Amino acid sequence: MKGIYKRFEIVAICVTLAWSVGAHAQDDTDTKGGSYDSNRILGIGLQRLPAWPGAENSRNVVVPFVHLELPWHITLSTYDGATVDFIHSDGWHGGLYANFTWGRDRSELHPPPLDAMDSFSSRINAGGYIEHDFTSWLSVGTDLSHDIGGSGAYWRVYSTVGLPSIWYYMHEFELQWQGTNGAAMRRNFGVTPVQAQALGVDPWQPGAGSQEAVIQYSAFMPTSLHTGFALSINYARLIGSAGDSPLVRKYGSPNQLTSTLAFVYRFL
């Protein structure tokens, strides 16, 4: 939703002029003399996501909504992760990248014999990214990250396509492909011989490969100069060794849907 935030800033300025209000987004300056556009958005929302990676049933989670553009080209976002942008010219962006992946809660591993599967906590992963804005409406990028304190690695390729605004309603599509190394694949979709016996399936110890293809629709509707609603609908199709996992085929689904609705406040 990175592009939507920038378009929200433009719409907010237009609304301000229409209302003849003197407030506007200020360009702040850091201690080294650099500048950045003020864009600080906070909110709270409800997210409905698969109960565990590959699950057929869903769970509801109250999630914070944060998007902060800080000095030194640092961005913190609960949707796009955290980035430190070292490349920021001629449409190119790149630098450090961090994000997290959801874990698997034993309380969601039901009915039996799913409780034979291991639970694991959400993981923070960090690495780098590079992205190019071909136009104000089209960007393509890739990121590579590794679990902090773990052995999972992730490679993602994505493209964001902005759609024409409908009045103040801003929206966009993002297409993604993600692959993982063997450790991350086995953690999420592997089945040990002991677990396989309990589940009544064949053991599954996959290696590195494709995990999912994703299409995401994101939208933002301002309700005032400061407030608005953010919406995200994410459909992922498990592919490769992830989609072929007997855990997914017998007890889950390769179709993974995550939706989020949040009310946010933008500080000027």
XYZ file of N, CA and C in Angstrom:
804
model
N 0.819 -1.207 0.000
C 0.000 0.000 0.000
C 0.856 1.262 0.000
N 2.146 1.104 -0.283
C 3.061 2.235 -0.239
C 2.613 3.348 -1.173
N 2.186 2.980 -2.422
C 1.760 3.985 -3.364
C 0.513 4.707 -2.909
N -0.397 4.004 -2.251
C -1.628 4.617 -1.770
C -1.337 5.681 -0.731
N -0.356 5.442 0.148
C -0.017 6.438 1.153
C 0.421 7.740 0.493
N 1.231 7.636 -0.570
C 1.699 8.838 -1.243
C 0.547 9.548 -1.929
N -0.375 8.764 -2.513
C -1.529 9.370 -3.154
C -2.470 9.968 -2.110
N -2.560 9.353 -0.934
C -3.360 9.921 0.151
C -2.826 11.290 0.536
N -1.503 11.442 0.515
C -0.917 12.738 0.849
C -1.352 13.787 -0.171
N -1.359 13.411 -1.461
C -1.784 14.353 -2.494
C -3.252 14.723 -2.314
N -4.098 13.699 -2.088
C -5.532 13.952 -1.881
C -5.751 14.828 -0.658
N -5.008 14.560 0.427
C -5.159 15.345 1.649
C -4.855 16.819 1.393
N -3.838 17.086 0.590
C -3.486 18.474 0.271
C -4.602 19.114 -0.550
N -5.164 18.333 -1.502
C -6.263 18.871 -2.312
C -7.483 19.187 -1.457
N -7.787 18.275 -0.524
C -8.909 18.510 0.377
C -8.657 19.750 1.218
N -7.422 19.908 1.659
C -7.071 21.068 2.471
C -7.299 22.357 1.708
N -6.856 22.397 0.458
C -7.048 23.601 -0.353
C -8.526 23.864 -0.578
N -9.286 22.785 -0.811
C -10.722 22.946 -1.049
C -11.417 23.508 0.169
N -10.956 23.103 1.335
C -11.557 23.590 2.576
C -10.906 24.882 3.064
N -9.928 25.351 2.320
C -9.220 26.582 2.693
C -8.625 26.503 4.088
N -8.032 25.359 4.375
C -7.375 25.168 5.654
C -5.884 25.369 5.451
N -5.232 25.994 6.390
C -3.826 26.314 6.224
C -2.874 25.179 6.491
N -3.351 24.078 7.078
C -2.451 22.976 7.411
C -2.044 22.237 6.154
N -0.822 21.716 6.131
C -0.341 20.900 5.026
C 0.818 20.067 5.524
N 1.181 19.038 4.736
C 2.294 18.173 5.121
C 3.592 18.956 5.018
N 4.366 18.977 6.089
C 5.593 19.737 6.127
C 6.773 18.861 5.761
N 7.827 19.482 5.187
C 9.080 18.790 4.925
C 9.975 19.013 6.111
N 10.230 17.936 6.873
C 11.078 18.017 8.048
C 12.531 17.799 7.653
N 13.435 18.305 8.435
C 14.857 18.204 8.168
C 15.532 17.508 9.320
N 16.390 16.503 8.996
C 17.064 15.790 10.057
C 18.349 16.508 10.430
N 19.066 15.969 11.398
C 20.232 16.658 11.933
C 21.380 16.712 10.940
N 21.350 15.898 9.869
C 22.409 15.905 8.880
C 22.069 16.771 7.673
N 20.933 17.449 7.741
C 20.583 18.360 6.667
C 19.699 17.737 5.600
N 19.364 16.425 5.697
C 18.473 15.787 4.738
C 17.036 16.140 5.033
N 16.166 15.914 4.064
C 14.749 16.213 4.269
C 13.920 15.002 3.906
N 12.704 14.966 4.408
C 11.790 13.883 4.082
C 10.380 14.410 4.187
N 9.450 13.769 3.470
C 8.046 14.171 3.504
C 7.384 13.607 4.749
N 6.681 14.476 5.472
C 5.977 14.037 6.671
C 4.856 13.097 6.281
N 4.883 11.889 6.775
C 3.840 10.922 6.485
C 3.803 9.942 7.638
N 2.958 10.227 8.611
C 2.885 9.405 9.820
C 1.428 8.982 10.001
N 1.182 7.681 9.851
C -0.167 7.141 9.906
C -0.226 6.049 10.962
N -1.178 6.165 11.883
C -1.372 5.166 12.927
C -2.841 4.767 12.968
N -3.094 3.520 13.314
C -4.477 3.075 13.393
C -4.575 1.685 14.002
N -5.784 1.172 13.968
C -6.052 -0.155 14.518
C -7.029 -0.848 13.580
N -6.875 -2.157 13.435
C -7.750 -2.853 12.515
C -7.981 -4.299 12.909
N -8.810 -4.967 12.143
C -9.114 -6.378 12.342
C -8.654 -7.136 11.110
N -7.880 -8.181 11.345
C -7.368 -8.998 10.253
C -7.908 -10.422 10.372
N -8.404 -10.922 9.265
C -8.857 -12.319 9.193
C -7.869 -13.067 8.306
N -7.217 -14.071 8.858
C -6.161 -14.767 8.146
C -6.242 -16.258 8.417
N -5.580 -17.083 7.609
C -5.593 -18.523 7.858
C -5.099 -18.845 9.263
N -5.706 -19.841 9.900
C -5.355 -20.190 11.280
C -3.900 -20.594 11.394
N -3.354 -21.201 10.352
C -1.936 -21.539 10.274
C -1.574 -21.588 8.797
N -0.307 -21.439 8.437
C 0.061 -21.446 7.012
C -0.396 -22.715 6.322
N -1.322 -22.570 5.382
C -1.884 -23.711 4.688
C -3.233 -24.156 5.210
N -3.747 -23.516 6.259
C -5.008 -23.941 6.869
C -6.200 -23.604 5.982
N -7.276 -24.350 6.185
C -8.539 -24.068 5.504
C -9.409 -23.140 6.333
N -9.333 -23.242 7.662
C -10.104 -22.373 8.542
C -9.316 -21.105 8.860
N -9.997 -20.102 9.392
C -9.394 -18.789 9.615
C -9.467 -18.380 11.076
N -8.715 -17.357 11.429
C -8.768 -16.757 12.758
C -8.804 -15.240 12.590
N -9.334 -14.549 13.584
C -9.401 -13.088 13.580
C -8.388 -12.535 14.575
N -7.645 -11.521 14.148
C -6.602 -10.932 14.981
C -6.736 -9.413 14.926
N -6.702 -8.767 16.086
C -6.655 -7.307 16.137
C -5.203 -6.899 15.892
N -4.992 -6.044 14.893
C -3.636 -5.681 14.501
C -3.469 -4.164 14.493
N -2.274 -3.680 14.826
C -2.003 -2.244 14.684
C -1.773 -1.907 13.220
N -2.040 -0.702 12.848
C -1.759 -0.204 11.509
C -0.774 0.947 11.661
N 0.421 0.767 11.152
C 1.478 1.761 11.317
C 2.150 2.014 9.977
N 2.323 3.272 9.638
C 3.147 3.655 8.493
C 3.842 4.968 8.860
N 5.139 4.878 9.110
C 5.918 6.035 9.543
C 7.087 6.254 8.591
N 7.143 7.417 7.969
C 8.298 7.791 7.172
C 9.153 8.728 8.014
N 10.358 8.292 8.324
C 11.229 8.943 9.286
C 12.458 9.523 8.592
N 13.271 10.302 9.323
C 14.527 10.793 8.732
C 15.428 9.643 8.297
N 16.433 9.980 7.510
C 17.398 9.004 7.020
C 16.750 7.974 6.087
N 15.604 8.346 5.488
C 14.909 7.472 4.539
C 14.550 6.127 5.167
N 14.089 6.188 6.403
C 13.643 5.004 7.132
C 12.119 4.957 7.110
N 11.566 3.821 6.771
C 10.117 3.624 6.779
C 9.776 2.422 7.642
N 8.798 2.600 8.532
C 8.302 1.519 9.364
C 6.837 1.306 9.023
N 6.489 0.096 8.620
C 5.119 -0.180 8.191
C 4.729 -1.590 8.577
N 3.516 -1.734 9.106
C 3.019 -3.062 9.429
C 2.576 -3.804 8.167
N 2.522 -3.116 7.031
C 2.124 -3.767 5.785
C 3.312 -4.038 4.871
N 4.238 -3.091 4.784
C 5.373 -3.246 3.883
C 6.660 -3.585 4.612
N 6.610 -3.733 5.924
C 7.811 -4.013 6.685
C 8.602 -2.745 6.965
N 9.833 -2.919 7.398
C 10.720 -1.801 7.695
C 11.801 -1.729 6.626
N 12.086 -0.527 6.144
C 13.128 -0.347 5.145
C 14.023 0.823 5.521
N 15.287 0.685 5.172
C 16.243 1.787 5.244
C 16.749 1.979 3.822
N 16.361 3.080 3.218
C 16.565 3.299 1.794
C 17.911 3.966 1.542
N 18.872 3.221 1.008
C 20.178 3.780 0.663
C 20.240 4.255 -0.792
N 19.332 3.729 -1.624
C 19.251 4.123 -3.029
C 17.924 4.838 -3.220
N 17.983 6.097 -3.600
C 16.739 6.859 -3.729
C 16.890 7.952 -4.784
N 17.136 7.522 -6.026
C 17.263 8.477 -7.120
C 16.892 7.808 -8.432
N 16.418 8.620 -9.390
C 16.063 8.137 -10.730
C 15.080 6.969 -10.697
N 14.157 6.998 -9.742
C 13.149 5.962 -9.661
C 13.588 4.692 -8.969
N 14.843 4.634 -8.539
C 15.358 3.446 -7.868
C 15.317 3.608 -6.354
N 14.995 2.520 -5.666
C 15.030 2.470 -4.206
C 15.673 1.148 -3.818
N 16.392 1.156 -2.723
C 17.014 -0.084 -2.283
C 17.749 0.105 -0.985
N 17.923 -0.978 -0.254
C 18.625 -0.903 1.020
C 18.278 -2.079 1.908
N 18.175 -1.809 3.193
C 17.870 -2.844 4.169
C 16.363 -3.066 4.265
N 15.983 -4.287 4.585
C 14.568 -4.660 4.628
C 14.341 -5.619 5.792
N 13.218 -5.454 6.495
C 12.848 -6.384 7.565
C 11.343 -6.553 7.584
N 10.895 -7.740 7.949
C 9.472 -8.024 8.013
C 9.262 -9.199 8.961
N 8.058 -9.749 9.016
C 7.831 -10.916 9.856
C 6.872 -11.874 9.156
N 6.941 -13.121 9.542
C 6.037 -14.143 9.028
C 5.250 -14.724 10.200
N 3.975 -15.014 9.950
C 3.117 -15.547 11.001
C 3.559 -16.952 11.396
N 3.355 -17.273 12.657
C 3.673 -18.599 13.163
C 2.475 -19.524 13.140
N 2.530 -20.539 13.974
C 1.457 -21.541 14.031
C 1.163 -21.840 15.490
N -0.044 -21.513 15.940
C -0.443 -21.664 17.332
C -1.078 -23.041 17.540
N -0.639 -23.746 18.569
C -1.176 -25.080 18.820
C -2.687 -25.044 19.054
N -3.196 -23.953 19.627
C -4.634 -23.865 19.877
C -5.439 -23.851 18.577
N -4.784 -23.492 17.465
C -5.476 -23.472 16.178
C -5.315 -24.784 15.419
N -4.463 -25.663 15.920
C -4.238 -26.940 15.260
C -5.287 -27.955 15.734
N -6.471 -27.825 15.228
C -7.567 -28.721 15.584
C -8.400 -28.988 14.343
N -9.176 -30.037 14.276
C -9.355 -31.047 15.324
C -8.198 -32.039 15.323
N -8.131 -32.894 16.353
C -7.139 -33.969 16.343
C -7.341 -34.800 15.056
N -6.257 -35.292 14.449
C -4.908 -35.410 15.009
C -3.962 -34.270 14.654
N -4.505 -33.095 14.237
C -3.630 -31.975 13.888
C -2.759 -31.532 15.055
N -3.188 -31.833 16.293
C -2.387 -31.428 17.440
C -1.072 -32.203 17.513
N -0.873 -33.147 16.598
C 0.423 -33.823 16.527
C 1.484 -32.938 15.877
N 1.055 -31.896 15.174
C 1.991 -30.983 14.524
C 2.585 -30.018 15.546
N 3.804 -29.575 15.286
C 4.471 -28.628 16.174
C 3.930 -27.219 15.965
N 3.873 -26.441 17.039
C 3.571 -25.018 16.929
C 4.897 -24.256 16.877
N 4.861 -23.036 16.349
C 6.059 -22.197 16.342
C 5.622 -20.742 16.281
N 6.438 -19.889 16.846
C 6.101 -18.474 16.943
C 6.353 -17.757 15.624
N 5.793 -16.554 15.509
C 6.066 -15.718 14.344
C 7.545 -15.360 14.311
N 8.071 -15.169 13.109
C 9.503 -14.910 12.944
C 9.736 -13.530 12.344
N 10.747 -12.836 12.845
C 11.233 -11.613 12.218
C 12.334 -12.006 11.251
N 12.270 -11.492 10.039
C 13.320 -11.755 9.070
C 13.849 -10.448 8.509
N 15.109 -10.437 8.138
C 15.761 -9.217 7.680
C 16.688 -9.517 6.515
N 16.884 -8.529 5.674
C 17.751 -8.688 4.513
C 17.835 -7.399 3.728
N 17.686 -7.488 2.412
C 17.777 -6.310 1.565
C 16.742 -6.334 0.465
N 16.556 -5.194 -0.177
C 15.574 -5.089 -1.261
C 16.053 -4.078 -2.289
N 15.497 -4.174 -3.487
C 15.699 -3.166 -4.524
C 14.398 -3.042 -5.302
N 14.054 -1.827 -5.678
C 12.761 -1.549 -6.310
C 12.935 -0.426 -7.314
N 12.172 -0.501 -8.404
C 12.226 0.554 -9.417
C 10.817 1.026 -9.749
N 10.628 2.360 -9.717
C 9.359 2.971 -10.109
C 9.442 3.325 -11.589
N 8.741 2.567 -12.434
C 8.740 2.876 -13.855
C 7.914 4.127 -14.137
N 6.790 4.249 -13.428
C 5.944 5.442 -13.489
C 5.420 5.667 -12.078
N 4.602 6.686 -11.912
C 3.996 6.919 -10.602
C 2.971 5.847 -10.254
N 2.609 4.998 -11.249
C 1.578 3.983 -11.012
C 2.101 2.555 -11.116
N 3.359 2.383 -11.509
C 3.893 1.041 -11.721
C 5.293 0.917 -11.132
N 5.469 -0.070 -10.269
C 6.788 -0.343 -9.697
C 7.009 -1.847 -9.636
N 8.271 -2.247 -9.710
C 8.666 -3.649 -9.639
C 9.829 -3.758 -8.668
N 9.818 -4.785 -7.825
C 10.897 -4.919 -6.861
C 11.105 -6.357 -6.430
N 12.145 -6.560 -5.666
C 12.447 -7.877 -5.117
C 13.134 -7.700 -3.774
N 12.952 -8.652 -2.883
C 13.646 -8.622 -1.598
C 14.068 -10.029 -1.212
N 15.139 -10.094 -0.452
C 15.706 -11.355 0.026
C 15.960 -11.197 1.508
N 15.448 -12.123 2.322
C 15.583 -11.982 3.772
C 15.822 -13.333 4.421
N 16.271 -13.268 5.670
C 16.605 -14.472 6.437
C 16.082 -14.290 7.850
N 15.593 -15.380 8.456
C 15.104 -15.307 9.830
C 16.189 -14.815 10.771
N 15.809 -13.944 11.702
C 16.708 -13.543 12.782
C 16.599 -14.609 13.872
N 17.691 -15.274 14.159
C 17.651 -16.330 15.149
C 17.041 -17.611 14.635
N 16.932 -17.766 13.326
C 16.378 -18.968 12.731
C 17.081 -19.295 11.434
N 16.617 -20.318 10.737
C 17.310 -20.785 9.535
C 16.506 -20.588 8.259
N 15.319 -19.976 8.354
C 14.492 -19.775 7.176
C 14.969 -18.620 6.328
N 14.877 -18.763 5.007
C 15.225 -17.701 4.066
C 14.094 -17.550 3.061
N 13.881 -16.302 2.599
C 12.735 -15.988 1.750
C 13.167 -15.081 0.607
N 12.668 -15.378 -0.581
C 12.915 -14.515 -1.742
C 11.567 -14.153 -2.341
N 11.362 -12.860 -2.544
C 10.066 -12.383 -3.034
C 10.287 -11.455 -4.224
N 9.449 -11.582 -5.239
C 9.412 -10.686 -6.390
C 8.003 -10.112 -6.465
N 7.873 -8.801 -6.674
C 6.546 -8.194 -6.644
C 6.446 -7.043 -7.639
N 5.228 -6.721 -7.989
C 4.935 -5.582 -8.851
C 3.661 -4.920 -8.352
N 3.682 -3.602 -8.238
C 2.536 -2.835 -7.773
C 1.975 -1.999 -8.918
N 0.669 -2.087 -9.117
C -0.004 -1.349 -10.185
C -1.081 -0.476 -9.566
N -0.901 0.833 -9.635
C -1.899 1.758 -9.120
C -3.078 1.878 -10.072
N -4.273 1.974 -9.529
C -5.489 2.115 -10.323
C -5.998 3.551 -10.247
N -6.713 4.012 -11.277
C -7.246 5.382 -11.239
C -8.136 5.591 -10.014
N -7.973 6.707 -9.357
C -8.773 7.022 -8.176
C -10.228 7.235 -8.574
N -11.116 6.855 -7.667
C -12.540 7.117 -7.830
C -12.924 8.137 -6.767
N -13.025 9.373 -7.188
C -13.198 10.481 -6.258
C -12.011 10.466 -5.296
N -12.214 10.327 -3.995
C -11.092 10.250 -3.070
C -10.693 8.804 -2.751
N -11.362 7.837 -3.358
C -11.083 6.421 -3.116
C -9.863 6.005 -3.935
N -8.800 5.585 -3.262
C -7.545 5.203 -3.914
C -7.327 3.709 -3.760
N -6.869 3.074 -4.831
C -6.713 1.627 -4.764
C -5.618 1.176 -5.718
N -5.109 -0.070 -5.475
C -4.040 -0.606 -6.283
C -4.007 -2.130 -6.165
N -3.333 -2.758 -7.114
C -3.096 -4.197 -7.092
C -1.600 -4.445 -6.893
N -1.291 -5.545 -6.231
C 0.093 -5.994 -6.148
C 0.149 -7.483 -6.459
N 1.056 -7.866 -7.329
C 1.296 -9.261 -7.671
C 2.606 -9.693 -7.031
N 2.636 -10.887 -6.441
C 3.830 -11.362 -5.752
C 4.086 -12.835 -6.060
N 5.351 -13.179 -6.019
C 5.768 -14.578 -5.987
C 6.768 -14.717 -4.854
N 6.659 -15.780 -4.067
C 7.615 -16.002 -2.983
C 8.117 -17.428 -2.995
N 9.420 -17.552 -2.818
C 10.050 -18.846 -2.653
C 10.807 -18.868 -1.339
N 11.065 -20.052 -0.802
C 11.774 -20.182 0.467
C 12.854 -21.255 0.350
N 13.759 -21.245 1.314
C 14.732 -22.328 1.380
C 14.097 -23.554 2.036
N 14.854 -24.641 2.106
C 14.306 -25.874 2.642
C 13.882 -25.775 4.090
N 14.637 -25.023 4.905
C 14.308 -24.912 6.332
C 12.951 -24.267 6.543
N 12.679 -23.168 5.841
C 11.386 -22.504 5.980
C 10.261 -23.358 5.403
N 10.546 -24.041 4.297
C 9.524 -24.887 3.685
C 9.148 -26.041 4.611
N 10.158 -26.679 5.203
C 9.866 -27.814 6.088
C 9.187 -27.366 7.371
N 9.549 -26.187 7.879
C 8.925 -25.699 9.106
C 7.421 -25.505 8.918
N 7.033 -24.940 7.789
C 5.618 -24.645 7.554
C 4.835 -25.823 6.994
N 5.466 -26.620 6.137
C 4.700 -27.610 5.381
C 5.246 -29.032 5.498
N 6.346 -29.226 6.206
C 6.907 -30.551 6.348
C 6.140 -31.415 7.339
N 6.229 -32.714 7.160
C 5.591 -33.683 8.046
C 6.626 -34.755 8.368
N 6.996 -34.892 9.640
C 7.972 -35.897 10.035
C 7.328 -37.278 10.024
N 8.139 -38.343 10.038
C 7.558 -39.697 10.071
C 6.612 -39.914 11.255
N 6.960 -39.393 12.433
C 6.093 -39.548 13.606
C 4.777 -38.807 13.393
N 4.851 -37.575 12.885
C 3.640 -36.800 12.627
C 2.809 -37.449 11.525
N 3.483 -37.974 10.503
C 2.773 -38.611 9.400
C 1.970 -39.817 9.882
N 2.529 -40.569 10.817
C 1.810 -41.727 11.355
C 0.551 -41.286 12.089
N 0.657 -40.178 12.846
C -0.509 -39.676 13.581
C -1.572 -39.115 12.636
N -1.119 -38.479 11.531
C -2.050 -37.854 10.596
C -2.599 -38.839 9.568
N -1.926 -39.982 9.418
C -2.358 -40.931 8.414
C -1.977 -40.515 7.010
N -0.802 -39.870 6.867
C -0.318 -39.428 5.562
C 1.122 -39.888 5.402
N 1.683 -39.646 4.223
C 3.088 -39.954 3.988
C 3.970 -38.849 4.559
N 5.162 -39.168 5.027
C 6.100 -38.124 5.472
C 6.404 -37.165 4.321
N 6.719 -35.927 4.676
C 6.986 -34.889 3.657
C 8.092 -33.981 4.166
N 9.252 -34.067 3.552
C 10.393 -33.234 3.916
C 10.898 -32.509 2.669
N 10.215 -31.431 2.285
C 10.540 -30.737 1.029
C 11.819 -29.920 1.138
N 12.372 -29.585 -0.016
C 13.528 -28.702 -0.086
C 13.118 -27.308 -0.499
N 14.089 -26.532 -0.934
C 13.830 -25.156 -1.350
C 12.977 -25.136 -2.618
N 12.191 -24.060 -2.776
C 11.382 -23.930 -3.976
C 10.306 -22.874 -3.839
N 9.399 -22.855 -4.792
C 8.295 -21.895 -4.783
C 7.329 -22.212 -3.648
N 6.839 -21.160 -3.006
C 5.862 -21.349 -1.933
C 4.482 -20.836 -2.316
N 4.406 -19.635 -2.889
C 3.081 -19.095 -3.160
C 3.129 -18.018 -4.232
N 1.994 -17.868 -4.916
C 1.747 -16.757 -5.824
C 0.599 -15.944 -5.231
N 0.729 -14.629 -5.248
C -0.188 -13.766 -4.502
C -0.712 -12.650 -5.388
N -1.987 -12.330 -5.220
C -2.553 -11.101 -5.752
C -3.224 -10.372 -4.599
N -2.899 -9.106 -4.454
C -3.416 -8.324 -3.327
C -4.052 -7.040 -3.833
N -5.235 -6.760 -3.316
C -5.938 -5.514 -3.609
C -5.935 -4.660 -2.354
N -5.467 -3.428 -2.478
C -5.414 -2.515 -1.343
C -6.152 -1.233 -1.697
N -6.834 -0.664 -0.720
C -7.604 0.552 -0.968
C -7.569 1.447 0.259
N -7.776 2.733 -0.004
C -7.835 3.700 1.093
C -8.918 4.721 0.780
N -9.772 4.976 1.768
C -10.827 5.970 1.621
C -10.729 6.989 2.740
N -10.242 8.206 2.464
C -10.198 9.233 3.505
C -11.607 9.626 3.943
N -11.766 9.835 5.227
C -13.036 10.335 5.751
C -12.930 11.784 6.187
N -11.698 12.280 6.280
C -11.423 13.678 6.570
C -9.974 13.931 6.199
N -9.488 15.114 6.490
C -8.093 15.430 6.206
C -7.160 14.491 6.958
N -7.546 14.055 8.154
C -6.672 13.248 9.008
C -7.035 11.769 9.053
N -8.289 11.416 8.786
C -8.733 10.048 9.061
C -9.152 9.313 7.790
N -9.254 8.003 7.907
C -9.715 7.214 6.780
C -9.744 5.738 7.110
N -10.234 4.951 6.160
C -10.281 3.503 6.289
C -9.329 2.876 5.274
N -8.562 1.902 5.742
C -7.655 1.153 4.878
C -8.165 -0.275 4.750
N -8.157 -0.787 3.531
C -8.658 -2.126 3.247
C -7.606 -2.898 2.466
N -7.440 -4.168 2.810
C -6.517 -5.025 2.072
C -7.130 -6.424 1.954
N -7.138 -6.955 0.737
C -7.590 -8.320 0.482
C -6.461 -9.049 -0.237
N -5.949 -10.092 0.391
C -4.782 -10.801 -0.109
C -5.155 -12.262 -0.385
N -5.028 -12.662 -1.654
C -5.287 -14.066 -2.015
C -3.969 -14.711 -2.418
N -3.601 -15.773 -1.727
C -2.374 -16.504 -2.031
C -2.730 -17.924 -2.433
N -2.057 -18.413 -3.461
C -2.211 -19.797 -3.894
C -0.902 -20.525 -3.603
N -0.953 -21.499 -2.713
C 0.232 -22.278 -2.405
C 0.608 -23.118 -3.618
N 1.891 -23.085 -3.965
C 2.366 -23.791 -5.152
C 3.599 -24.603 -4.778
N 4.086 -25.391 -5.733
C 5.298 -26.158 -5.488
C 5.146 -27.127 -4.325
N 6.224 -27.263 -3.558
C 6.222 -28.204 -2.432
C 5.234 -27.806 -1.346
N 4.929 -26.498 -1.227
C 3.957 -26.052 -0.226
C 2.565 -26.568 -0.567
N 2.155 -26.405 -1.823
C 0.834 -26.869 -2.230
C 0.708 -28.385 -2.265
N 1.851 -29.066 -2.448
C 1.835 -30.528 -2.505
C 1.938 -31.187 -1.135
N 2.116 -30.417 -0.094
C 2.266 -30.976 1.247
C 1.012 -31.777 1.631
N 1.172 -32.984 2.157
C -0.006 -33.747 2.604
C -0.747 -33.064 3.741
N -0.053 -32.226 4.503
C -0.712 -31.456 5.556
C -1.739 -30.507 4.947
N -1.362 -29.882 3.825
C -2.264 -28.949 3.147
C -3.345 -29.698 2.390
N -2.953 -30.752 1.678
C -3.916 -31.467 0.834
C -5.017 -32.136 1.651
N -4.682 -32.710 2.815
C -5.677 -33.466 3.577
C -6.361 -32.618 4.647
N -5.622 -31.691 5.269
C -6.181 -30.966 6.409
C -6.291 -29.456 6.181
N -5.837 -28.982 5.038
C -5.869 -27.547 4.787
C -6.369 -27.245 3.397
N -5.828 -26.176 2.822
C -6.231 -25.752 1.490
C -5.086 -24.960 0.853
N -4.860 -25.117 -0.446
C -3.841 -24.293 -1.111
C -4.302 -22.853 -1.322
N -5.588 -22.593 -1.130
C -6.136 -21.246 -1.289
C -6.134 -20.532 0.056
N -5.360 -19.456 0.138
C -5.185 -18.733 1.392
C -5.673 -17.292 1.234
N -6.653 -16.906 2.039
C -7.241 -15.570 1.940
C -7.018 -14.810 3.245
N -6.465 -13.620 3.122
C -6.260 -12.734 4.268
C -6.893 -11.385 3.956
N -7.725 -10.891 4.851
C -8.372 -9.587 4.643
C -8.195 -8.730 5.892
N -8.038 -7.435 5.666
C -7.790 -6.506 6.762
C -8.576 -5.228 6.542
N -9.200 -4.740 7.594
C -9.871 -3.442 7.570
C -9.418 -2.671 8.797
N -8.939 -1.445 8.567
C -8.405 -0.650 9.670
C -8.889 0.783 9.576
N -9.053 1.409 10.732
C -9.338 2.847 10.799
C -8.042 3.542 11.206
N -7.644 4.553 10.445
C -6.334 5.158 10.653
C -6.439 6.681 10.829
N -5.394 7.223 11.432
C -5.280 8.678 11.628
C -3.934 9.122 11.091
N -3.948 10.153 10.282
C -2.719 10.682 9.697
C -2.332 12.006 10.366
N -1.111 12.035 10.882
C -0.605 13.220 11.555
C 0.038 14.148 10.538
N -0.307 15.433 10.590
C 0.268 16.427 9.685
C 1.332 17.230 10.414
